[in-house]
Coordinates of C-alpha atoms in Angstrom, one line a residue:
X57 CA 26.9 12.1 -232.8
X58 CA 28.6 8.8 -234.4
X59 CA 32.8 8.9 -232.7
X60 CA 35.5 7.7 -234.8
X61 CA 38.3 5.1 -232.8
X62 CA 41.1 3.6 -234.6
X63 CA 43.9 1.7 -232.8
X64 CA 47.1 -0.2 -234.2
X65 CA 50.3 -0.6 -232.8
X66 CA 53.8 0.6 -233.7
X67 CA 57.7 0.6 -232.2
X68 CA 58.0 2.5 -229.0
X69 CA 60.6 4.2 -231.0
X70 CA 58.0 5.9 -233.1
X71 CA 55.4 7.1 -230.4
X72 CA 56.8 10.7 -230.4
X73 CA 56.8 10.4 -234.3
X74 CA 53.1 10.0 -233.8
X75 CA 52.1 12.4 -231.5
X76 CA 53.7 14.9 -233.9
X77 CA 51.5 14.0 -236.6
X78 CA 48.5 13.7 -234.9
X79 CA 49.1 17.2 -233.0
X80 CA 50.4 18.9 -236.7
X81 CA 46.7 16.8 -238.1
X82 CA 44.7 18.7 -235.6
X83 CA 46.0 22.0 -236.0
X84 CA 45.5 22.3 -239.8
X85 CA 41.8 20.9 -238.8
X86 CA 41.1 23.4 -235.9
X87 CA 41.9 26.2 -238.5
X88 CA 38.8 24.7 -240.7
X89 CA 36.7 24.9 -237.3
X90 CA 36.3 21.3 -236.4
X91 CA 37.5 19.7 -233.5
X92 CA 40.3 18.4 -232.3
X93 CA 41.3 14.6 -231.8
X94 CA 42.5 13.0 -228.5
X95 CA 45.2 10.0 -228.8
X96 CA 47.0 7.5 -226.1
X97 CA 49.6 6.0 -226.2
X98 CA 50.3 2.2 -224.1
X99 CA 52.6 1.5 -221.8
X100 CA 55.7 -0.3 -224.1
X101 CA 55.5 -4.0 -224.6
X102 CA 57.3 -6.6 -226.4
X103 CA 55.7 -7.8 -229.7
X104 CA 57.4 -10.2 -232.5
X105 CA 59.1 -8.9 -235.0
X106 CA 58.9 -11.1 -238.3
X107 CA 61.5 -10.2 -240.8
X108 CA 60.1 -9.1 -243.6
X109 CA 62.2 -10.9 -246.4
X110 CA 61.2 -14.1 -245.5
X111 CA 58.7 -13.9 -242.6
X112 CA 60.7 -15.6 -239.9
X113 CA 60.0 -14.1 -236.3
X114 CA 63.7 -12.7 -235.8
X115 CA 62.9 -11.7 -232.4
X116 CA 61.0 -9.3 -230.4
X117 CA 60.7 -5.4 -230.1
X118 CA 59.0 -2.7 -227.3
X119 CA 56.0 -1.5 -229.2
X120 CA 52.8 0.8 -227.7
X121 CA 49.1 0.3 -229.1
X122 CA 48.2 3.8 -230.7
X123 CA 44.8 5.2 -230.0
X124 CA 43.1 8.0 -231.9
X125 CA 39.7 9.0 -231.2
X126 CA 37.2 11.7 -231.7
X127 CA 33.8 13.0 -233.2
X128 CA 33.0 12.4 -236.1
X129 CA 32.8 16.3 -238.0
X130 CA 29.2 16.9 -238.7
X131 CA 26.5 19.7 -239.5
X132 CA 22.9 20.4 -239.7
X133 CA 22.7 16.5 -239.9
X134 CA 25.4 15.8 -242.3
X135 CA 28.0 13.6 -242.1
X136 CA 30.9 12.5 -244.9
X137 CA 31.8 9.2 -244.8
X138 CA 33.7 8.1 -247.4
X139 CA 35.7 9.5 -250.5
X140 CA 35.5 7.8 -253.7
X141 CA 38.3 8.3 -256.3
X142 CA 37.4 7.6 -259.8
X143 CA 40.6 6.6 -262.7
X144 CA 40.5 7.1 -266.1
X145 CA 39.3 3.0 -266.7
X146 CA 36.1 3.8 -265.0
X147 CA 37.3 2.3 -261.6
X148 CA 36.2 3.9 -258.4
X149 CA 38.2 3.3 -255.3
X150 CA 36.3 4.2 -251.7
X151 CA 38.1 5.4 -248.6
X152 CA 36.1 5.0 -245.7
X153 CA 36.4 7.9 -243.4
X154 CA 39.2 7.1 -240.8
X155 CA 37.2 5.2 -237.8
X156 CA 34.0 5.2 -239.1
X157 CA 32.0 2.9 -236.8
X158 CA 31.9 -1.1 -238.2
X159 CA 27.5 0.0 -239.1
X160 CA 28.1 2.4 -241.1
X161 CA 31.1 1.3 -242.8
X162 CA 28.8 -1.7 -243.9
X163 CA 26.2 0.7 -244.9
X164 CA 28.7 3.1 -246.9
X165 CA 29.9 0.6 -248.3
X166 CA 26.6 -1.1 -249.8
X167 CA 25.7 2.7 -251.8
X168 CA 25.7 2.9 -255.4
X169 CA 27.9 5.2 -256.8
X170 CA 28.4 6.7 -260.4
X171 CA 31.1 8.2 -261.6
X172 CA 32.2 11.5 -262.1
X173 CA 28.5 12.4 -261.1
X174 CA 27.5 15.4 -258.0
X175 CA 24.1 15.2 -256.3
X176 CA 24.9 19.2 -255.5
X177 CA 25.3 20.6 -258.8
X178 CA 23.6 17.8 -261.1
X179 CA 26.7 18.0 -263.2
X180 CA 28.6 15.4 -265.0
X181 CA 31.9 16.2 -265.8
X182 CA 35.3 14.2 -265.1
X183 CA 36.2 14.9 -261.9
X184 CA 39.0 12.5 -260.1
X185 CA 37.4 12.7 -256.5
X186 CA 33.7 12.4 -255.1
X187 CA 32.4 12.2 -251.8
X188 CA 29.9 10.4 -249.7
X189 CA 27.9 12.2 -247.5
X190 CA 25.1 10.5 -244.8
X191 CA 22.4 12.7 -243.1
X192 CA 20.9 11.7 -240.0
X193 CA 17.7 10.2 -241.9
X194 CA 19.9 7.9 -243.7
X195 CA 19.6 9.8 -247.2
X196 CA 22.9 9.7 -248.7
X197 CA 24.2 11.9 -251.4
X198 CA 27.5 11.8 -253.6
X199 CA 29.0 15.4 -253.9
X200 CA 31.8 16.5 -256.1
X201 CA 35.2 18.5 -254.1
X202 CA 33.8 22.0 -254.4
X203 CA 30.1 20.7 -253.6
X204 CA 30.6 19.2 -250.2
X205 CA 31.1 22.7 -247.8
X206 CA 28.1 24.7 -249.6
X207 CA 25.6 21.1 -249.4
X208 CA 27.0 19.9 -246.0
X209 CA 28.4 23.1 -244.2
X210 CA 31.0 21.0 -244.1
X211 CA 35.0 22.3 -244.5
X212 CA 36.6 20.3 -247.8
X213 CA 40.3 21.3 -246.3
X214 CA 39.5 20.1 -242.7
X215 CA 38.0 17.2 -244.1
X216 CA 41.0 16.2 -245.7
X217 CA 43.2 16.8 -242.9
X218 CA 41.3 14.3 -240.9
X219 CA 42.0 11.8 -243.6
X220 CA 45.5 11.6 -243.1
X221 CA 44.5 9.8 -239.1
X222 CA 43.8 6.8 -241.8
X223 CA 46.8 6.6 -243.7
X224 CA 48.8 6.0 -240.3
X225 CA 47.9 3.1 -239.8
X226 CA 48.7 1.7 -242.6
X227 CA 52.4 4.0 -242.7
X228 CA 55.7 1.9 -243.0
X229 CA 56.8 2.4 -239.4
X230 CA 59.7 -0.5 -239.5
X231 CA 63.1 0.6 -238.5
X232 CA 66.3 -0.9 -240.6
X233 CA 68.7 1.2 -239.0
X234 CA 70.2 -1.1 -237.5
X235 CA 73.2 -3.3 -239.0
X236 CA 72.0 -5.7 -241.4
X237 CA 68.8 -4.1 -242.0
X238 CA 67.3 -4.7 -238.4
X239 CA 65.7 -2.5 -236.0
X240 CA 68.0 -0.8 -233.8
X241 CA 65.9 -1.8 -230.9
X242 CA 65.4 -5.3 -231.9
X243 CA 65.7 -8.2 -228.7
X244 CA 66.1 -12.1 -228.7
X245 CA 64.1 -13.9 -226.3
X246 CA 66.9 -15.2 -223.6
X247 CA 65.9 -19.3 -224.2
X248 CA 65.9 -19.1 -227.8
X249 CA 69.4 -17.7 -227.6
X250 CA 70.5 -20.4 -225.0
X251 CA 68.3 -23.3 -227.3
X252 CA 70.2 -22.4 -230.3
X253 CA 73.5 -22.1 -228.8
X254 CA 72.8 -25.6 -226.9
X255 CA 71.6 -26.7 -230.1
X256 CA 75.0 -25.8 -232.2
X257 CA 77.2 -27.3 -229.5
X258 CA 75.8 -30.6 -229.8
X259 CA 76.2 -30.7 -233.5
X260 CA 79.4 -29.4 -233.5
X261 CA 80.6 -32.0 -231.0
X262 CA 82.1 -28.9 -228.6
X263 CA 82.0 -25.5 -228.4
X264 CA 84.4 -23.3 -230.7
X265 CA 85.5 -20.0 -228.7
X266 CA 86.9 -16.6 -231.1
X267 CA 90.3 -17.8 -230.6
X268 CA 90.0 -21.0 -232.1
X269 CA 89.4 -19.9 -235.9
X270 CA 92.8 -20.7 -236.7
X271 CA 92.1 -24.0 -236.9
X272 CA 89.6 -23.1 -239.9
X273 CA 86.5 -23.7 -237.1
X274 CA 83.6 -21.5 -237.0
X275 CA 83.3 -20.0 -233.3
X276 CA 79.6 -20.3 -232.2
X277 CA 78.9 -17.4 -231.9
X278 CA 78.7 -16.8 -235.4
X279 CA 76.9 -20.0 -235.8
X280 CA 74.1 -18.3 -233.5
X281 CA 74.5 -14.8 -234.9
X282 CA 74.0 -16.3 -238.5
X283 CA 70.8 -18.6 -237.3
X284 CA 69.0 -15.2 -236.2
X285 CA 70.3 -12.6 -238.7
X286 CA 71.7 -14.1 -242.2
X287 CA 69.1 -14.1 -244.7
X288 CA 71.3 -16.4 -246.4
X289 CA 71.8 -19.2 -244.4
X290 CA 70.0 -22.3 -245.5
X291 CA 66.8 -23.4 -244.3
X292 CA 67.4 -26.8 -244.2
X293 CA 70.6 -25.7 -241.9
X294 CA 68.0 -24.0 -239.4
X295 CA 65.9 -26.6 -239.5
X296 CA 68.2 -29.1 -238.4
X297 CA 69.2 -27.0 -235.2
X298 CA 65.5 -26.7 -234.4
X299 CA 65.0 -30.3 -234.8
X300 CA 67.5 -30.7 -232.4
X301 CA 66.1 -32.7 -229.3
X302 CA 68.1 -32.3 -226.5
X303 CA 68.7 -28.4 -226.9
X304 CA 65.6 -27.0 -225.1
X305 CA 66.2 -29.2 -222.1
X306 CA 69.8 -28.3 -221.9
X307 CA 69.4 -24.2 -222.4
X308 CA 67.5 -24.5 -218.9
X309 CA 69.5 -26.2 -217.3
X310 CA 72.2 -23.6 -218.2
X311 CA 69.6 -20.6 -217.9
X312 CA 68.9 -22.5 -214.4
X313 CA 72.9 -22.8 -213.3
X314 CA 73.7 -19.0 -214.7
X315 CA 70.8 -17.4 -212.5
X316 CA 72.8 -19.3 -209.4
X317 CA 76.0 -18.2 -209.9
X318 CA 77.6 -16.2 -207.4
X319 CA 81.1 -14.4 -206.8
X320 CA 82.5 -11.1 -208.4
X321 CA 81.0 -9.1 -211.4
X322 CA 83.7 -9.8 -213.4
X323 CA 82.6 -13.6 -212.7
X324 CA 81.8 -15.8 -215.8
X325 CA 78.8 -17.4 -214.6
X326 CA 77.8 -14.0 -213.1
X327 CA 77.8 -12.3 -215.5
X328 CA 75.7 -14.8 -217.8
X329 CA 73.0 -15.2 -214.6
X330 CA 72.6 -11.3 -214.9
X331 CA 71.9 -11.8 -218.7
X332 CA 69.5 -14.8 -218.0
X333 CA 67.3 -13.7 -215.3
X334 CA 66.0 -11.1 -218.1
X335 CA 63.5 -12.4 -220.9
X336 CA 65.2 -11.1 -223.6
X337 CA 68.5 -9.5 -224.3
X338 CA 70.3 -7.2 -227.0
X339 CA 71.7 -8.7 -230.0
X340 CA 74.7 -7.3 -228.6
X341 CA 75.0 -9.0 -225.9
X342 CA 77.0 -12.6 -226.0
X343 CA 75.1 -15.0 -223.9
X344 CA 77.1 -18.2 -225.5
X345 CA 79.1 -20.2 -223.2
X346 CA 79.9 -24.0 -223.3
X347 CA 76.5 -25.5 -222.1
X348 CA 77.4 -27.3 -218.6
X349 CA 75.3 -30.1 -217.7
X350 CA 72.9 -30.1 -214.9
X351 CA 76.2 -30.4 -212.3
X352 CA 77.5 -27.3 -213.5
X353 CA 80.6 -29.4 -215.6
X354 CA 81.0 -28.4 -219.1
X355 CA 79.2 -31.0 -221.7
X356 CA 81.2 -32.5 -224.1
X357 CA 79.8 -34.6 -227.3
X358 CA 80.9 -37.0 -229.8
X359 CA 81.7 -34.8 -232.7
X360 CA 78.8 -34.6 -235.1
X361 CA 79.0 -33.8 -238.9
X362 CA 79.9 -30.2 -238.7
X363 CA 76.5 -28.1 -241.1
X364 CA 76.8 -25.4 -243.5
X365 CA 79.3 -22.8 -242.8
X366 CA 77.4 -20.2 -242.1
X367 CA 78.1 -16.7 -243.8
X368 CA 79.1 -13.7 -241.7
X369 CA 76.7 -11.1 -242.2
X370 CA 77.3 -7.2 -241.2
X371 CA 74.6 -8.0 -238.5
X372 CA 76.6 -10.8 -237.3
X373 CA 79.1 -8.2 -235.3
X374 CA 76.6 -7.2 -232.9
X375 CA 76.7 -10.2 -231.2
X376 CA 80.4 -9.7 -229.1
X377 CA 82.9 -12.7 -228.6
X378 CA 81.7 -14.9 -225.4
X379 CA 83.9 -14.9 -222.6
X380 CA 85.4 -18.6 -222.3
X381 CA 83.4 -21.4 -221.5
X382 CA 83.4 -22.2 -217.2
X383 CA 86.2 -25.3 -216.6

């Protein structure tokens, strides 16, 4: 018997979402007589999220790898294997049967088909769906809908239950719900947080706390909020903060000073150590401070040409106001 595998991976968030599906899938197919499928599920783990307006990696999201396996339905040596769906131009699409092994996908794949035509009743008519069918000798046949059960012994209903296993992994399983259009459970790396913060600072010339945007300055924060989640900040802007030289150097030395902090929890530099000894953190969480240099004293700069404004976004709330830099 030839067993069917198909693996892909989605959000965490929509594991249950799957398993509902796939449990709902194999009870419409266990009421055809065919057997059920078995699935697992991985333990979470953080995967890249690219945006999908412009294909930046925003940041990174828990995700599982879905499995769903099983035996391929088959009697008295029969076996379908693909659908074919015929338009009215004469075009014939084929579906391969959801985790057909790679040698006979190949081999499917290479039979020619006509259109509109059944090997079971020899009849040419337009129909809008045909199917494939493989026996154990390697003969294959193409049988209309109503054809397929009384040539192969085959259910047409259970068949087509089993079908939907395929369209899952291909199923829009992204999450906007969050503000701005990002996933709810969407998480920045902790160094590219501190890296673009470092990197602000020193074009700025200083940081810029909340409090200060009565002097028309934009607060850093919303300089880093923007560099993750504004679609509409410039590119050149975000290049130039990349570009930056110093900025990867300096966000560990603060990730390095944070993690050694000490003293109460309501301490500065504790709290930002408890933040940093993570790998990534929520977009709601500030982790913005002055960069100190390697001493621990704050770093000041010559004042740089200040860049683009950048545009407050909806998104751009989720990261909270940073405490005030350590003196």
């Amino acid at each position: 018997m030839n067993s069917a595998a198909m693996r892909f991976d989605v959000p965490a968030t929509s594991a249950s979402r799957v398993r509902q599906l796939i449990e709902s899938t194999n009870t419409r197919a266990a009421v055809h007589g065919l057997t059920a499928y078995g699935l697992e599920i991985s333990a979470p783990f953080l995967a890249d999220y690219t945006d999908p307006h412009d294909g930046r990696v925003v940041g990174q999201r828990p995700t599982v790898t879905v499995t769903i396996f099983g035996e391929i339905p088959r009697h008295s040596g029969w076996t379908v294997v693909a659908r074919l769906d015929h338009d009215d131009e004469g075009e014939t699409l084929l579906s391969l049967f959801p985790g057909l092994p790679d040698h006979l996908a190949a081999e499917a794949s290479a039979q020619r088909v006509v259109a509109n035509f059944c090997h079971g009743c020899q009849v040419s008519r337009h129909r809008t769906a045909t199917y494939l069918v493989r026996h154990d000798s390697g003969d294959y046949r193409q049988l209309g809908t109503t054809c397929v059960e009384p040539y192969t012994g085959l259910p047409i209903k259970g068949l087509e239950a089993l079908w939907r296993f395929g369209k899952l992994k291909d199923s829009d399983w992204d999450d906007d719900s969050g503000e701005g259009g990002y996933p709810a459970d969407l998480r920045v790396p902790v160094v590219d947080v501190l890296r673009v913060t470092a990197a602000i600072v020193a074009q700025e010339g200083r940081y810029y706390s909340r409090s200060e945007e009565w002097k028309q300055a934009s607060p850093t924060a919303d300089g880093v909020s923007a560099y993750f989640f504004d679609r509409r900040a410039p590119a050149e802007w975000r290049a130039a903060i990349d570009a930056e030289p110093d900025a990867l150097t300096v966000a560990s030395a603060v990730r390095e000073w944070a993690v050694q902090g000490y003293g109460s929890v309501n301490d500065y530099r504790h709290k930002v150590g408890q933040l940093a000894k993570g790998e990534t953190v929520a977009p709601v969480t500030s982790l913005l401070s002055c960069p100190p240099s390697r001493d621990g004293t704050a770093t000041r700069r010559r004042p740089l040409p200040r860049g683009p404004p950048a545009t407050r976004s909806r998104r751009e709330k989720r990261v909270s106001d940073s405490p005030s830099p350590p003196p």
